[in-house]
């Protein structure tokens, strides 16, 4: 059985031809799945009953199951999805004034082990399939309704997207193909902790997609303590890679910088950060640390974060403070999953 949402458009064409349909049927099926958000072949009424039977015998439309949903006062919705094998992942819908964004997961758990991250605590289970990535978008779009159209996707949920490159790339093809979901590549951002081979592949294979780097520290000693993988891919090497990434002032690279009190929030850090990025078209996003029960870090005061921001602005670096959305729901990464697991065990 083929999971139909694994297929890019050319693959879908090959598939329909292989089961005896004319090629144009691929457009029809894609329209049902991606524009009309159909959840079964039975809904595809412009395909004959016999045709639908053939489809059902050879392929499946696999849909994620919503097992929990928390709606914040600010409109942010956090979804907990269950996969076929019982694993659970999170997706967040973030309404902005002029557009809507979703934050998708790419792995069950994560192998990187960042010290400040809640998801890291559970370790790594497996990569998500293309279909599981794509269906986070479809399921959320269906749930919030087509009047709240999702235009932006950030790969900033659970997992390290560049360690699941093939499936992330295929999902981007489905997200951006006009015959399928049809979003603009500029509105898709892939966030990485700095997997150099993955950044190189993005430069070649998904060049117009936006890149975000979770930097979080300005010298290797501190970064290594926060993100163990920094030993393999140190700051200088990553920066060299960013210089080679296709970017300009319109398509800037996003530098994410988590603010941790007493660890990376000093004036010297701000100055070092400005030097690290000075030859790269970047936009810096300062992310106030999102605490979770038992977390070993503290969030700096708003004044401290603004002072840090100001140093960067004064040195010509466009720097923004990411406002934390959904503060009244399970806001920090992985928290909804954690909470529900605890509930199940009790
Ligand atoms: N693995 C990818 C994408 C997933 S994490 C990456 O590292 O970029 C998305 C972002 O959330 C990263 O910048 C990550 O460092 C940040 N993050 C993780 N835990 C956080 C927390 N408790 N508070 C705020 N940001 C956090």
Tab-separated table of N, CA and C in Angstrom, residues 226-294:
chain	number	residue	atom	x	y	z
A	226	UNK	N	25.668	23.830	25.798
A	226	UNK	CA	24.228	23.916	25.520
A	226	UNK	C	23.807	22.931	24.437
A	227	UNK	N	24.634	22.855	23.376
A	227	UNK	CA	24.317	22.009	22.209
A	227	UNK	C	25.528	21.099	21.975
A	228	UNK	N	25.475	19.866	22.466
A	228	UNK	CA	26.655	18.992	22.376
A	228	UNK	C	27.203	18.857	20.950
A	229	UNK	N	26.350	18.953	19.941
A	229	UNK	CA	26.798	18.770	18.562
A	229	UNK	C	27.777	19.861	18.096
A	230	UNK	N	27.903	20.910	18.913
A	230	UNK	CA	28.849	21.965	18.554
A	230	UNK	C	30.293	21.437	18.478
A	231	UNK	N	30.553	20.322	19.168
A	231	UNK	CA	31.896	19.708	19.094
A	231	UNK	C	32.174	19.281	17.657
A	232	UNK	N	31.155	18.740	17.020
A	232	UNK	CA	31.328	18.266	15.642
A	232	UNK	C	31.275	19.432	14.656
A	233	UNK	N	30.341	20.355	14.885
A	233	UNK	CA	30.179	21.498	13.968
A	233	UNK	C	30.322	22.792	14.754
A	234	UNK	N	31.563	23.250	14.945
A	234	UNK	CA	31.780	24.459	15.760
A	234	UNK	C	31.334	25.749	15.069
A	235	UNK	N	31.240	26.801	15.873
A	235	UNK	CA	30.649	28.069	15.400
A	235	UNK	C	31.289	28.584	14.106
A	236	UNK	N	32.623	28.641	14.073
A	236	UNK	CA	33.297	29.204	12.892
A	236	UNK	C	32.928	28.453	11.619
A	237	UNK	N	32.911	27.128	11.722
A	237	UNK	CA	32.592	26.310	10.543
A	237	UNK	C	31.157	26.570	10.082
A	238	UNK	N	30.271	26.697	11.048
A	238	UNK	CA	28.858	26.937	10.681
A	238	UNK	C	28.736	28.299	9.997
A	239	UNK	N	29.422	29.299	10.549
A	239	UNK	CA	29.341	30.658	9.980
A	239	UNK	C	29.864	30.677	8.543
A	240	UNK	N	30.918	29.894	8.314
A	240	UNK	CA	31.476	29.813	6.965
A	240	UNK	C	30.404	29.274	6.004
A	241	UNK	N	29.665	28.297	6.491
A	241	UNK	CA	28.617	27.690	5.685
A	241	UNK	C	27.491	28.690	5.398
A	242	UNK	N	27.161	29.495	6.414
A	242	UNK	CA	26.083	30.484	6.230
A	242	UNK	C	26.464	31.506	5.166
A	243	UNK	N	27.758	31.827	5.120
A	243	UNK	CA	28.209	32.784	4.101
A	243	UNK	C	27.966	32.253	2.702
A	244	UNK	N	28.038	30.927	2.562
A	244	UNK	CA	27.827	30.321	1.238
A	244	UNK	C	26.363	30.088	0.920
A	245	UNK	N	25.499	30.264	1.909
A	245	UNK	CA	24.079	29.967	1.667
A	245	UNK	C	23.453	31.095	0.846
A	246	UNK	N	22.658	30.752	-0.193
A	246	UNK	CA	22.060	31.813	-1.006
A	246	UNK	C	21.106	32.679	-0.176
A	247	UNK	N	21.536	33.897	0.112
A	247	UNK	CA	20.708	34.819	0.903
A	247	UNK	C	21.050	36.231	0.466
A	248	UNK	N	20.139	37.151	0.690
A	248	UNK	CA	20.401	38.560	0.430
A	248	UNK	C	19.533	39.346	1.392
A	249	UNK	N	19.458	40.666	1.189
A	249	UNK	CA	18.719	41.454	2.164
A	249	UNK	C	17.225	41.182	2.170
A	250	UNK	N	16.738	40.599	1.079
A	250	UNK	CA	15.321	40.257	1.068
A	250	UNK	C	15.104	38.874	1.677
A	251	UNK	N	16.006	37.979	1.377
A	251	UNK	CA	15.900	36.638	1.968
A	251	UNK	C	17.041	36.448	2.962
A	252	UNK	N	16.877	37.037	4.123
A	252	UNK	CA	17.945	36.959	5.121
A	252	UNK	C	17.932	35.624	5.842
A	253	UNK	N	19.079	35.251	6.353
A	253	UNK	CA	19.163	34.073	7.208
A	253	UNK	C	18.742	34.501	8.612
A	254	UNK	N	17.945	33.667	9.252
A	254	UNK	CA	17.529	34.020	10.605
A	254	UNK	C	18.488	33.398	11.625
A	255	UNK	N	18.994	34.239	12.500
A	255	UNK	CA	19.813	33.720	13.593
A	255	UNK	C	18.949	33.706	14.838
A	256	UNK	N	18.719	32.508	15.369
A	256	UNK	CA	17.941	32.407	16.603
A	256	UNK	C	18.928	32.411	17.765
A	257	UNK	N	18.623	33.243	18.734
A	257	UNK	CA	19.525	33.343	19.885
A	257	UNK	C	18.704	33.286	21.161
A	258	UNK	N	18.779	32.118	21.804
A	258	UNK	CA	18.049	31.892	23.044
A	258	UNK	C	18.692	32.719	24.147
A	259	UNK	N	17.898	33.428	24.919
A	259	UNK	CA	18.463	34.261	25.991
A	259	UNK	C	18.395	33.504	27.317
A	260	UNK	N	19.554	33.189	27.871
A	260	UNK	CA	19.642	32.444	29.133
A	260	UNK	C	20.387	33.300	30.149
A	261	UNK	N	19.746	33.558	31.252
A	261	UNK	CA	20.328	34.484	32.233
A	261	UNK	C	21.702	34.003	32.723
A	262	UNK	N	22.660	34.936	32.660
A	262	UNK	CA	23.990	34.661	33.197
A	262	UNK	C	24.825	33.719	32.339
A	263	UNK	N	24.288	33.280	31.214
A	263	UNK	CA	25.031	32.296	30.408
A	263	UNK	C	25.463	32.876	29.067
A	264	UNK	N	24.545	33.587	28.415
A	264	UNK	CA	24.888	34.104	27.081
A	264	UNK	C	24.325	35.506	26.855
A	265	UNK	N	24.011	36.209	27.942
A	265	UNK	CA	23.292	37.482	27.795
A	265	UNK	C	24.132	38.714	28.136
A	266	UNK	N	25.466	38.567	28.135
A	266	UNK	CA	26.311	39.707	28.526
A	266	UNK	C	26.537	40.671	27.365
A	267	UNK	N	27.044	41.853	27.692
A	267	UNK	CA	27.419	42.842	26.674
A	267	UNK	C	28.461	42.247	25.724
A	268	UNK	N	29.422	41.524	26.279
A	268	UNK	CA	30.468	40.905	25.441
A	268	UNK	C	29.835	39.931	24.445
A	269	UNK	N	28.835	39.198	24.914
A	269	UNK	CA	28.156	38.268	24.006
A	269	UNK	C	27.524	39.021	22.839
A	270	UNK	N	26.858	40.122	23.164
A	270	UNK	CA	26.192	40.899	22.108
A	270	UNK	C	27.226	41.401	21.100
A	271	UNK	N	28.355	41.859	21.598
A	271	UNK	CA	29.396	42.376	20.693
A	271	UNK	C	29.969	41.239	19.842
A	272	UNK	N	30.264	40.123	20.496
A	272	UNK	CA	30.770	38.963	19.739
A	272	UNK	C	29.760	38.503	18.683
A	273	UNK	N	28.488	38.513	19.066
A	273	UNK	CA	27.447	38.092	18.119
A	273	UNK	C	27.445	39.015	16.897
A	274	UNK	N	27.552	40.306	17.140
A	274	UNK	CA	27.537	41.241	16.010
A	274	UNK	C	28.727	40.991	15.084
A	275	UNK	N	29.856	40.588	15.664
A	275	UNK	CA	31.030	40.318	14.820
A	275	UNK	C	30.862	39.031	14.018
A	276	UNK	N	30.256	38.039	14.659
A	276	UNK	CA	30.076	36.751	13.964
A	276	UNK	C	29.237	36.894	12.705
A	277	UNK	N	28.236	37.765	12.753
A	277	UNK	CA	27.284	37.825	11.632
A	277	UNK	C	27.521	39.010	10.697
A	278	UNK	N	28.621	39.740	10.914
A	278	UNK	CA	28.708	41.033	10.217
A	278	UNK	C	28.773	40.943	8.681
A	279	UNK	N	29.292	39.852	8.141
A	279	UNK	CA	29.337	39.758	6.677
A	279	UNK	C	28.214	38.904	6.090
A	280	UNK	N	27.225	38.602	6.903
A	280	UNK	CA	26.150	37.717	6.426
A	280	UNK	C	24.829	38.473	6.507
A	281	UNK	N	23.983	38.394	5.438
A	281	UNK	CA	22.676	39.068	5.553
A	281	UNK	C	21.780	38.292	6.522
A	282	UNK	N	21.682	38.809	7.740
A	282	UNK	CA	20.909	38.090	8.754
A	282	UNK	C	19.855	38.979	9.396
A	283	UNK	N	18.957	38.287	10.052
A	283	UNK	CA	18.009	38.930	10.943
A	283	UNK	C	18.159	38.146	12.240
A	284	UNK	N	18.406	38.823	13.340
A	284	UNK	CA	18.586	38.104	14.605
A	284	UNK	C	17.270	38.093	15.374
A	285	UNK	N	16.894	36.922	15.842
A	285	UNK	CA	15.711	36.792	16.686
A	285	UNK	C	16.155	36.395	18.084
A	286	UNK	N	15.943	37.281	19.046
A	286	UNK	CA	16.270	36.923	20.431
A	286	UNK	C	15.065	36.184	21.007
A	287	UNK	N	15.306	34.986	21.523
A	287	UNK	CA	14.193	34.170	22.042
A	287	UNK	C	14.321	34.079	23.558
A	288	UNK	N	13.403	34.725	24.285
A	288	UNK	CA	13.459	34.568	25.743
A	288	UNK	C	13.269	33.086	26.080
A	289	UNK	N	14.128	32.544	26.914
A	289	UNK	CA	14.032	31.136	27.299
A	289	UNK	C	12.645	30.849	27.870
A	290	UNK	N	12.062	29.774	27.398
A	290	UNK	CA	10.731	29.373	27.821
A	290	UNK	C	10.885	28.327	28.926
A	291	UNK	N	10.675	28.712	30.175
A	291	UNK	CA	10.965	27.749	31.247
A	291	UNK	C	9.940	26.629	31.314
A	292	UNK	N	10.346	25.503	31.811
A	292	UNK	CA	9.427	24.382	32.042
A	292	UNK	C	9.750	23.848	33.438
A	293	UNK	N	8.851	23.077	34.035
A	293	UNK	CA	9.085	22.619	35.404
A	293	UNK	C	10.426	21.885	35.519
A	294	UNK	N	11.247	22.331	36.440
A	294	UNK	CA	12.535	21.669	36.666
A	294	UNK	C	13.653	22.123	35.738
